Coordinates of C-alpha atoms in Angstrom, one line a residue:
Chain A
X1 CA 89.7 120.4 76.0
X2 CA 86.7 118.3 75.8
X3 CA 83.6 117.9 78.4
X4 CA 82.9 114.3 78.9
X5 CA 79.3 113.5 80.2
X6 CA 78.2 109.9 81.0
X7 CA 74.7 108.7 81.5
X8 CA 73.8 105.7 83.6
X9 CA 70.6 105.0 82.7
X10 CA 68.2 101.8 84.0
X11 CA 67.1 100.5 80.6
X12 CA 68.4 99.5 77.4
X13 CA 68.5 102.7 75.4
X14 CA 66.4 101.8 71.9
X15 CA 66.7 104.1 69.1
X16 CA 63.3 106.2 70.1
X17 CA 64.7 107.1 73.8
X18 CA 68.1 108.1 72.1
X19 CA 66.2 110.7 69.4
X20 CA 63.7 112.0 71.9
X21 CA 67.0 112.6 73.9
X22 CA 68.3 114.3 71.0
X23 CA 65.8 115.9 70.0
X24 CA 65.1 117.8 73.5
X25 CA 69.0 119.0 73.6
X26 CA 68.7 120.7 69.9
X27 CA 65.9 119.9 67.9
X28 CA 67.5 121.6 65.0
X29 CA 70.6 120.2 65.4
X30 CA 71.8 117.4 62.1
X31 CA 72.1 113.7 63.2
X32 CA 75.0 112.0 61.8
X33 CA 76.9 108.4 62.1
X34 CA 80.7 108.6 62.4
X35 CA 83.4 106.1 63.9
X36 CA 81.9 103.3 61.6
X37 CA 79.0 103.4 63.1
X38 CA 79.5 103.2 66.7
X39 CA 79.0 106.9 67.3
X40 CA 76.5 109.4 66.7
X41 CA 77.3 113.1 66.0
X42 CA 74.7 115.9 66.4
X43 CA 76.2 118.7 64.1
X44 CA 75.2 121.7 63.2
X45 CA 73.8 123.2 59.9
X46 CA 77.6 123.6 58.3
X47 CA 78.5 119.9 59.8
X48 CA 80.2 121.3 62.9
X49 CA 80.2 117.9 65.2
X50 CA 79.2 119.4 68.7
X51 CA 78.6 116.6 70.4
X52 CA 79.3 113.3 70.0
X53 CA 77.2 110.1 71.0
X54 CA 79.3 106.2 71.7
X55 CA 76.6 103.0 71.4
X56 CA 75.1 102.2 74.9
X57 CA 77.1 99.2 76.7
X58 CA 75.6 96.8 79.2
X59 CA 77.5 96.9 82.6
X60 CA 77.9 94.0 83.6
X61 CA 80.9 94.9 85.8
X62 CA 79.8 97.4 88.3
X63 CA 83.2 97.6 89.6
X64 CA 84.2 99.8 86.8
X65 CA 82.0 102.7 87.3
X66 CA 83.7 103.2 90.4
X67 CA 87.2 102.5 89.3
X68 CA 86.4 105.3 86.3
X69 CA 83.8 107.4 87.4
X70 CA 84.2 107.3 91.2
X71 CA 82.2 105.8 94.4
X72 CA 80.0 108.5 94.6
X73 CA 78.6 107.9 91.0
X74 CA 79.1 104.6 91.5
X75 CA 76.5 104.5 95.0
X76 CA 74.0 106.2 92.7
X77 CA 73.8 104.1 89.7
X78 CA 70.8 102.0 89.0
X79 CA 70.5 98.3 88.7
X80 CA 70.4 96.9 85.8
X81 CA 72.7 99.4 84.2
X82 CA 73.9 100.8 80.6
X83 CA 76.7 103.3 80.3
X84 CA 76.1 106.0 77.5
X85 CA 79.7 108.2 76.8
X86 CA 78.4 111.2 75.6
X87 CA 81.3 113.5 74.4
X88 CA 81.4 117.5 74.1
X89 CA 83.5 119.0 71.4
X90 CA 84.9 122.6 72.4
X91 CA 87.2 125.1 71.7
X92 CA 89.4 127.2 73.8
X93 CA 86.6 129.8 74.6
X94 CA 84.2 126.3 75.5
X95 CA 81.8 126.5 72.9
X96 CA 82.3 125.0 69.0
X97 CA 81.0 127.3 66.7
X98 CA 79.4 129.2 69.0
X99 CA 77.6 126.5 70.5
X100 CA 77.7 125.6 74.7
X101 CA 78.3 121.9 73.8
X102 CA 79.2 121.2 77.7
X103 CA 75.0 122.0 78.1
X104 CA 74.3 120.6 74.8
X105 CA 75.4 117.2 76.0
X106 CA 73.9 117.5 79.7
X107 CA 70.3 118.1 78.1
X108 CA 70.7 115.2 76.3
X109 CA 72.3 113.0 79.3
X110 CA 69.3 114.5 81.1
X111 CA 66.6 114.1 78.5
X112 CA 68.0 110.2 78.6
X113 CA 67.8 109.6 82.5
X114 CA 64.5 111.6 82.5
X115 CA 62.7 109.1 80.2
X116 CA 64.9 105.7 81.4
X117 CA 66.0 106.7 85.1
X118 CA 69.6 106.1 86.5
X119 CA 71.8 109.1 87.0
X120 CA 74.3 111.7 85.6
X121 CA 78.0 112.1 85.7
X122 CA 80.2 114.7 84.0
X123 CA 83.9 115.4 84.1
X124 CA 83.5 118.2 85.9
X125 CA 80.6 119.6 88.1
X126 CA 77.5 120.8 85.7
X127 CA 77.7 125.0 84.9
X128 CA 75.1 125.9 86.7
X129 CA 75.2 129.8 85.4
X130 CA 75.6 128.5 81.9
X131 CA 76.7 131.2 79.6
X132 CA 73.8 131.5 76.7
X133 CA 74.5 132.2 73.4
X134 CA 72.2 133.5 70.5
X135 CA 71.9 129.4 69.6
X136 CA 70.9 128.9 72.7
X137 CA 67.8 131.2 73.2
X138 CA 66.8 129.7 69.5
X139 CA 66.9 126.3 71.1
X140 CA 64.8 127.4 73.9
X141 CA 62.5 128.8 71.8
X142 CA 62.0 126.2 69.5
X143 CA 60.6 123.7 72.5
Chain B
X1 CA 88.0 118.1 63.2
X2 CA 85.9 115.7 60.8
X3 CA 88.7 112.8 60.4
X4 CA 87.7 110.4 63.3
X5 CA 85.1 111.9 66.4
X6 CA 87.6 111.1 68.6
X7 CA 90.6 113.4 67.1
X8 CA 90.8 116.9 68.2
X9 CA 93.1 117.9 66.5
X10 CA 95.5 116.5 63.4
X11 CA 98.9 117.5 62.0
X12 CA 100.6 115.4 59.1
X13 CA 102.5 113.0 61.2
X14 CA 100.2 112.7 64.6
X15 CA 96.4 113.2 65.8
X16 CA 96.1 114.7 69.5
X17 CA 93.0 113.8 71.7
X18 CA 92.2 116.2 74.5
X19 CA 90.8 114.1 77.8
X20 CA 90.0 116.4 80.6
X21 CA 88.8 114.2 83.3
X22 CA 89.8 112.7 86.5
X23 CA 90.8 109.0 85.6
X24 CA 91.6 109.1 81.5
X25 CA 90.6 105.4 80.4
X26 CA 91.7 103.8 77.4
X27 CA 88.3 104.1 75.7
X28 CA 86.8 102.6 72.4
X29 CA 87.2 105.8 71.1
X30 CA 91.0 106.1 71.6
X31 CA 91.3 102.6 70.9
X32 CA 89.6 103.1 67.6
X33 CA 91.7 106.5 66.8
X34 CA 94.7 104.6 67.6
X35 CA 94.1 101.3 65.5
X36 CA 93.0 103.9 62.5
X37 CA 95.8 106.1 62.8
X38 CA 98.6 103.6 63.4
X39 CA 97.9 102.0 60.0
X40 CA 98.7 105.3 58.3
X41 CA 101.9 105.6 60.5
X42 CA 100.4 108.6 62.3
X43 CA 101.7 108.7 66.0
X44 CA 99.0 109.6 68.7
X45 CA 99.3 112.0 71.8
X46 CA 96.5 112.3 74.8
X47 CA 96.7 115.5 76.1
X48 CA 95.1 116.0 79.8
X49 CA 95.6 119.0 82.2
X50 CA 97.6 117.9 85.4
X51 CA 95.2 116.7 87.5
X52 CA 94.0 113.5 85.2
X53 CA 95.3 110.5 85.9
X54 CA 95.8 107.4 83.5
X55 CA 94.7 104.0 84.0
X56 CA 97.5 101.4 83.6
X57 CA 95.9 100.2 80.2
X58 CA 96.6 103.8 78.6
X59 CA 100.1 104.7 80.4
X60 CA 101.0 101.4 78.6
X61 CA 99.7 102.4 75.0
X62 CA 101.4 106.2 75.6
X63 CA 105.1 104.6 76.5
X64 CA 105.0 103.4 72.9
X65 CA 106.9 104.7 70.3
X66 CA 105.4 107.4 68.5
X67 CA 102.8 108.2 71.1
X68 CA 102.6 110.5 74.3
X69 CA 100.9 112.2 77.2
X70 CA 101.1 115.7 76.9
X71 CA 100.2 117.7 80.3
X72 CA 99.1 121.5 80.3
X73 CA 101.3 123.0 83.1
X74 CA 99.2 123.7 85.9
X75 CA 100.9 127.4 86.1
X76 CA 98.8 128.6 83.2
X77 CA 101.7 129.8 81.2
X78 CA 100.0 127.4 78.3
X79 CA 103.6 125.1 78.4
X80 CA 103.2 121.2 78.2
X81 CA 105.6 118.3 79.7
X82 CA 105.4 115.0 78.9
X83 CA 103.8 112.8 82.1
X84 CA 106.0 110.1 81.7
X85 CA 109.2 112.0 81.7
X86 CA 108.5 115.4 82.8
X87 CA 110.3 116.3 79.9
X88 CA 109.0 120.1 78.8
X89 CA 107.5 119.5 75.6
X90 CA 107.2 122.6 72.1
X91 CA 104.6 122.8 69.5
X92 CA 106.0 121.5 66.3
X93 CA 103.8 122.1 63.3
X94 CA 104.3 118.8 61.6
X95 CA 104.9 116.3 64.8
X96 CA 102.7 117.8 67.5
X97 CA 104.5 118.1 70.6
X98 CA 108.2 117.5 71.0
X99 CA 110.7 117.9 73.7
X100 CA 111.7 121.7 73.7
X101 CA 115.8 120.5 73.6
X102 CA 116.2 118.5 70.9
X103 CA 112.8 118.5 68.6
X104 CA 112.2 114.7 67.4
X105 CA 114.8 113.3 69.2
X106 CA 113.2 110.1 71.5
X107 CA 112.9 110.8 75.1
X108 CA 116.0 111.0 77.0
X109 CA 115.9 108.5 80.2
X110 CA 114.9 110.5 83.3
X111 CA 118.5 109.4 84.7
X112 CA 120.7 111.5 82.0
X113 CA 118.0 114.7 81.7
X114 CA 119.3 117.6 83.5
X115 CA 116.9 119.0 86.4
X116 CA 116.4 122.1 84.6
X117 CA 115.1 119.9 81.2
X118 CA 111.9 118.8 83.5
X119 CA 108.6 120.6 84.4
X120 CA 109.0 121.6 88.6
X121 CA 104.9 120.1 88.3
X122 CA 106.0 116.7 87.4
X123 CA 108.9 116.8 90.0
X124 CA 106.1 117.4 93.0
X125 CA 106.0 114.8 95.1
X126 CA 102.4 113.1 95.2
X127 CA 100.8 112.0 98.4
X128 CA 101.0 108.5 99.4
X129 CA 102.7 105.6 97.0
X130 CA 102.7 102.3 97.4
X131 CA 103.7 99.9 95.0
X132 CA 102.6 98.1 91.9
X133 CA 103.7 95.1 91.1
X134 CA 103.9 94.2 86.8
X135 CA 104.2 91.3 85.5
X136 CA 104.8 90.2 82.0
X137 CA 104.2 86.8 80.8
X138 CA 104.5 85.4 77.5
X139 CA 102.6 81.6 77.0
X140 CA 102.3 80.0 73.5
X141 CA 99.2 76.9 73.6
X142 CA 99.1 74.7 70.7
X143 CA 96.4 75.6 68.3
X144 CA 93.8 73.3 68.9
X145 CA 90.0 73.4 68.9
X146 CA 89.2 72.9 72.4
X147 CA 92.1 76.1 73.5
X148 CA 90.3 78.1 75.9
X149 CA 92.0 81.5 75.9
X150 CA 93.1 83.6 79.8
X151 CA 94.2 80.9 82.0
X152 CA 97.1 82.8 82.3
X153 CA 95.2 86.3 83.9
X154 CA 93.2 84.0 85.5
X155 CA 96.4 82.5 87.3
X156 CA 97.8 85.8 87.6
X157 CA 94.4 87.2 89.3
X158 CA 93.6 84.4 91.6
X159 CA 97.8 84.3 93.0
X160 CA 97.7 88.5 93.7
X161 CA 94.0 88.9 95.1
X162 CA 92.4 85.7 96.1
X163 CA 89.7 86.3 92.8
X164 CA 89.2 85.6 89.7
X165 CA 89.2 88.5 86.7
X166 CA 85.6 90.4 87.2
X167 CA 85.5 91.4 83.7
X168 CA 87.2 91.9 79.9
X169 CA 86.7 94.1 77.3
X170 CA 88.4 95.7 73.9
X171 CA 88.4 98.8 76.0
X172 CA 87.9 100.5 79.1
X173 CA 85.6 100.3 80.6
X174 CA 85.8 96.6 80.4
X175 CA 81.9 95.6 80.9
X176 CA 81.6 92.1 80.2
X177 CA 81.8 89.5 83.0
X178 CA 84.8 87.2 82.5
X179 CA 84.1 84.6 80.4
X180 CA 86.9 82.9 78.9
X181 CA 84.6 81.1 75.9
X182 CA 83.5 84.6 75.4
X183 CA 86.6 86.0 75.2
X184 CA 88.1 83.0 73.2
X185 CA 85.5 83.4 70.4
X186 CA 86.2 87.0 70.0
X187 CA 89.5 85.7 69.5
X188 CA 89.0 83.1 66.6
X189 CA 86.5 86.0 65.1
X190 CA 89.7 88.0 64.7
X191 CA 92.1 85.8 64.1
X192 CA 94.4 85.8 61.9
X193 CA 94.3 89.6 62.9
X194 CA 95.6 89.5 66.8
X195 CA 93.0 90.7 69.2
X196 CA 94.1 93.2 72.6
X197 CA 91.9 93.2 75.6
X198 CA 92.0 94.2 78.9
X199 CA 90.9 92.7 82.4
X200 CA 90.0 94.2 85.8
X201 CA 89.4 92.1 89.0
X202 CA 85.7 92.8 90.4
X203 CA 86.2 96.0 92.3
X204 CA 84.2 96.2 95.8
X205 CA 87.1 96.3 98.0
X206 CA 89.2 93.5 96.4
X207 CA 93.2 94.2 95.5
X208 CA 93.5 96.8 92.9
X209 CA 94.1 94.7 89.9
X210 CA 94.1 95.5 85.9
X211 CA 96.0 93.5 82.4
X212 CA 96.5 93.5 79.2
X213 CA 96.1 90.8 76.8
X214 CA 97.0 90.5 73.1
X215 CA 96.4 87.1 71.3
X216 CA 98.1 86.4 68.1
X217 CA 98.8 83.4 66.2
X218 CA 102.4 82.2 65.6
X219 CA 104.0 79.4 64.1
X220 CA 104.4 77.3 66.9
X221 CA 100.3 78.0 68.3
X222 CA 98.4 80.7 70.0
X223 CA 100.3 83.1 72.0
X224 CA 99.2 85.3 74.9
X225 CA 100.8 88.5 75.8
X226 CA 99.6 89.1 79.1
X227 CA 100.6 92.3 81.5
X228 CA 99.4 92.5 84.5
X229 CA 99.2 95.0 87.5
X230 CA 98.7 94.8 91.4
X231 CA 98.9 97.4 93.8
X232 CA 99.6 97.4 97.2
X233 CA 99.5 100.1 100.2
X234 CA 101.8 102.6 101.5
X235 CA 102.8 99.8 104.4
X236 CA 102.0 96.7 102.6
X237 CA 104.7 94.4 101.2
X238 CA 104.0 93.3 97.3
X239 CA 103.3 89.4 97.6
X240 CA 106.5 88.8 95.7
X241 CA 106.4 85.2 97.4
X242 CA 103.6 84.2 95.1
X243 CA 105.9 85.1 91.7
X244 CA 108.0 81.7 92.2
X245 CA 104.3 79.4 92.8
X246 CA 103.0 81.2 89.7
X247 CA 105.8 80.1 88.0
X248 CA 105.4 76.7 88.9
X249 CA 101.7 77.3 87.9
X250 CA 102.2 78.1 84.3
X251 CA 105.2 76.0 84.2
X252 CA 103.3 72.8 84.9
X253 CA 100.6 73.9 82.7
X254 CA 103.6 73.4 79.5
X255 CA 102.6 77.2 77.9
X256 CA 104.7 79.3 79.9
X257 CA 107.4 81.0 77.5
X258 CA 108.9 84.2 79.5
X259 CA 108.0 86.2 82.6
X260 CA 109.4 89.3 84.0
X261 CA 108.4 90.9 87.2
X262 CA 109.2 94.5 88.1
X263 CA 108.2 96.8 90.9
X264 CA 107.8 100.3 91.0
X265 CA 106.1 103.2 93.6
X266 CA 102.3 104.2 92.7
X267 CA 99.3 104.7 93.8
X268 CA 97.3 102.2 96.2
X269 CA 94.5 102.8 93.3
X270 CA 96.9 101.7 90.4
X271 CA 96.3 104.7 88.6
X272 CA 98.7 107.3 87.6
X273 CA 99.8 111.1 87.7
X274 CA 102.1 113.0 85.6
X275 CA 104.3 113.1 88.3
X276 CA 107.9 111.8 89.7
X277 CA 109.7 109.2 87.7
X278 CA 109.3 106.1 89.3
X279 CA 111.5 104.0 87.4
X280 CA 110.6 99.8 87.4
X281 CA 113.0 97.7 89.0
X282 CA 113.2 94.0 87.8
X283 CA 112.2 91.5 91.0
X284 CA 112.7 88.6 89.0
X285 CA 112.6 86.3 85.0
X286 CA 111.8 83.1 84.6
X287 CA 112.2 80.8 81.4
X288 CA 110.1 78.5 80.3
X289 CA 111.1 75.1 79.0
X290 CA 111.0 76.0 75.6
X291 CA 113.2 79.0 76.1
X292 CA 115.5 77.1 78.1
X293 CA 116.0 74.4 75.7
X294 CA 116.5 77.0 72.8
X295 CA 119.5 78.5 75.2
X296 CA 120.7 75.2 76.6
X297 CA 119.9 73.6 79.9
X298 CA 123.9 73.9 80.8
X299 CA 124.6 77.7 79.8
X300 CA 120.9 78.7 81.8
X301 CA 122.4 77.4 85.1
X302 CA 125.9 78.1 84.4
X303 CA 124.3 81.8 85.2
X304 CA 126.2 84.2 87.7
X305 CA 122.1 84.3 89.2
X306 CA 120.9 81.1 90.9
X307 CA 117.9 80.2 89.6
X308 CA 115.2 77.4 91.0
X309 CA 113.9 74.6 88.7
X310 CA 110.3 74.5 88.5
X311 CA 108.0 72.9 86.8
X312 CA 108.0 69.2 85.0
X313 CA 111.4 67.2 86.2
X314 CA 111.8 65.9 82.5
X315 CA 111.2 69.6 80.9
X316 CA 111.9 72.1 83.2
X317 CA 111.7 76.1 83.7
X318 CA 113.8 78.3 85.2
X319 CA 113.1 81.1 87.9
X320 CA 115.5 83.4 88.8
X321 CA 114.7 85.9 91.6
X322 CA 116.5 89.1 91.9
X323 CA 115.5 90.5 95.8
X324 CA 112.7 92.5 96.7
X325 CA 113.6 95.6 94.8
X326 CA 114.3 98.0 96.7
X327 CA 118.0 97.7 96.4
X328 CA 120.4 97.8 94.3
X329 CA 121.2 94.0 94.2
X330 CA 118.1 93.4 92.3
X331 CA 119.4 95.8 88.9
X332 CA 122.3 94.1 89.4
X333 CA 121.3 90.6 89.0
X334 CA 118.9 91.1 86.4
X335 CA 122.1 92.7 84.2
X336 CA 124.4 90.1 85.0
X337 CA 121.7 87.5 84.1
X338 CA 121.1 89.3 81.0
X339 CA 124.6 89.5 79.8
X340 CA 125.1 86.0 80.2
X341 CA 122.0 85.0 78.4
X342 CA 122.8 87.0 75.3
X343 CA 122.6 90.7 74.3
X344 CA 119.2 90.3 73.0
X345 CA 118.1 89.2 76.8
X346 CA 115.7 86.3 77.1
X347 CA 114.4 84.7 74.0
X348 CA 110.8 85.4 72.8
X349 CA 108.9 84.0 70.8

């Protein structure tokens, strides 16, 4: 099963916010285009996609972050609004190759919000004792 | 796990997407998977655990042939059942999952599948239903330069909840505001490829409301496809007196082709779980004037089903209401007015 994060974020996310973002959640993760264009994939160094990254859309219908997301979400989302679908790849065990994608893809949502505010939802409440992996500590250590 | 970033998984004749989240939208992504895959011939199947829910865009795409929801069991025994049918559902190396009876065989209707064929999870009863109301309408405009594309959701919208459409998009979410130029020049950007959409009334405590749309060009002009949902409360009646004035509507409008109404039991929020088939029963078909000068005036009210006249005096359509749904009566009309209009049923465009 996949972990679907989305971040609500107050400003237009331009290229710079969206690789600082990146960058925070695995700075030695590979960037990659996919889905024609409309998605970016961070990957790992054997092109693993880990987590997967749809083009930010204007909401211009607030109605649908409650109808899809639900009215709690939907009583914390900021005004103006874009909606960024960030998507977790994971195997049976939750990881892909090794990797906690689910907290891969939060760091990123949160490394998003952090620099444009807005807020946070995720298919299912955040791990908060997130397993860590040897990957992991590496991409502590790296920051 | 490279071929599109939505797939999950692929075997030579279908891709399977895993969604594991509370309401499972028809997003860009599946949109996109779907579009790709269906060119090859590849069938597609969304596989949730049994507490998602679908939106009425995506149950529609998974009752086509060739696709499917697949739902873990709850129980953890690692089975699957299909969410439409409840039918229990194998691994088949070449064509994903298939009903564990009869591999590849289509879906048997919920009516002729013994008890024992079904998963007990879909057969729980969920809590409160109430009832949606769909409603298919077929319109063909002449292909002009000034056609302005979604009068006919906007008709649709305004009759079941008072409002106009809040919004449109390619996929769901649907984010832009409704805006028929908008919509209309996506359209002609397509065209001749036919363009699908779907609309959503403006949430905020308005009626529940959500279509469909595909646009396609045809000999005779533009056609619209439109399906549309409304659902009501556990104790509220659908407004199935509003069905004969929207007739009228399109009628006098000259695009109307078909419609259909059916009502079934679901959930106040029109979304819906893998659970108990709730089969659609038909409420009421009208013809448009085109279709009932193709089937001759005379023969359409020779019918066994009275239908009313609506519309222009000089080119008329024809409504034919079948009850409230909730008995048997209303089956019964729509197959005796099907048999008399021909095997094939109404005539389409």
């Amino acid at each position: 099963m996949t972990y679907d994060v989305v971040a609500l974020v107050r400003k237009d996310p331009d290229m710079r916010a969206l690789i600082d973002a990146m960058v925070e959640a695995g700075p030695e993760l590979r960037v990659r285009g996919a889905g024609g264009g409309a998605v970016v994939q961070l990957r790992d160094d054997d092109g693993t996609p880990l987590v997967s990254i749809e083009a930010a859309q204007r909401v211009d219908v607030p109605g649908e972050v409650e109808r899809l997301l639900g009215a709690e979400t939907a009583a914390c989302m900021p005004d103006p609004c874009w909606w960024v679908e960030v998507r977790a790849s994971r195997g049976t065990d939750g990881t892909a190759a090794g990797v906690d994608t689910a907290g891969l893809a939060h760091r990123f949502a949160d490394g998003l919000v952090g620099s444009l505010g807005g807020t946070v939802w995720s298919a299912h409440p955040r791990p908060t004792a997130r397993r860590r992996d040897a990957r992991d500590e590496r991409n502590e250590d790296a920051r | 796990m490279t071929i599109h970033p939505a797939v999950d998984l692929a075997t030579d004749r279908t891709v399977l997407v895993y969604q594991d989240r509370p309401v499972v939208p028809l997003s860009s992504w599946l949109a996109d998977a779907m579009a790709t895959f269906a060119e090859e011939g590849r069938g597609l199947q969304v596989v949730t655990p049994a507490a998602s829910r679908l939106t009425f865009p995506l149950r529609s795409l998974l009752s086509r042939p060739q696709a499917r929801w697949v739902v873990a069991e709850p129980d953890g025994s690692g089975g699957h059942y299909d969410g439409l049918t409840g039918t229990r559902l194998v691994w088949d190396d070449t064509a994903g999952y298939v009903p564990a009876a009869a591999p590849e065989a289509p879906a048997a209707p919920v009516g002729g599948t013994a008890p024992s064929d079904l998963s007990p999870a879909f057969l729980q009863r969920p809590a409160a239903l109430g009832a949606h109301l769909i409603i298919d309408v077929t319109a063909v405009h002449p292909a002009t330069d000034e056609l302005l594309l979604g009068a006919v959701a906007e008709a649709l919208a305004r009759a079941f909840t008072g409002a106009d459409p809040g919004g449109w998009g390619t996929s769901e979410p649907a984010l832009n505001v409704w805006d028929r130029a908008a919509l209309t020049a996506t359209c002609r950007r397509r065209a001749p490829q036919p363009t699908w959409f779907a609309f959503v009334g403006p949430g905020g405590g308005t009626r529940p409301c959500i279509g469909t749309q595909r646009v396609s060009r045809v000999t005779s002009g533009v056609k619209e496809k439109v399906t549309f949902a409304v659902a009501y409360a556990e104790d509220e009646p659908p407004a199935l007196h509003r069905l004969e004035d929207t007739v009228g509507d399109l009628a006098h409008r000259g695009v109307l082709r078909t419609l259909t109404a059916h009502r079934l039991p679901g959930r106040p929020d029109l979304t819906y779980e893998p659970r108990t088939p709730s089969a659609a029963t038909p409420v009421g078909l009208a013809l448009g004037p085109g279709a009932v000068t193709e089937a001759g005036m005379d023969h359409v009210l020779e019918s066994p089903v009275s239908g009313h006249l609506m519309g222009r005096r000089e080119q008329p359509a024809v409504w034919f209401p079948f009850g409230d749904g909730t008995t048997p009566e209303s089956r019964q009309a729509f197959t005796r007015l099907m048999r008399h209009l021909g095997a094939e049923g109404p005539p389409t465009v």
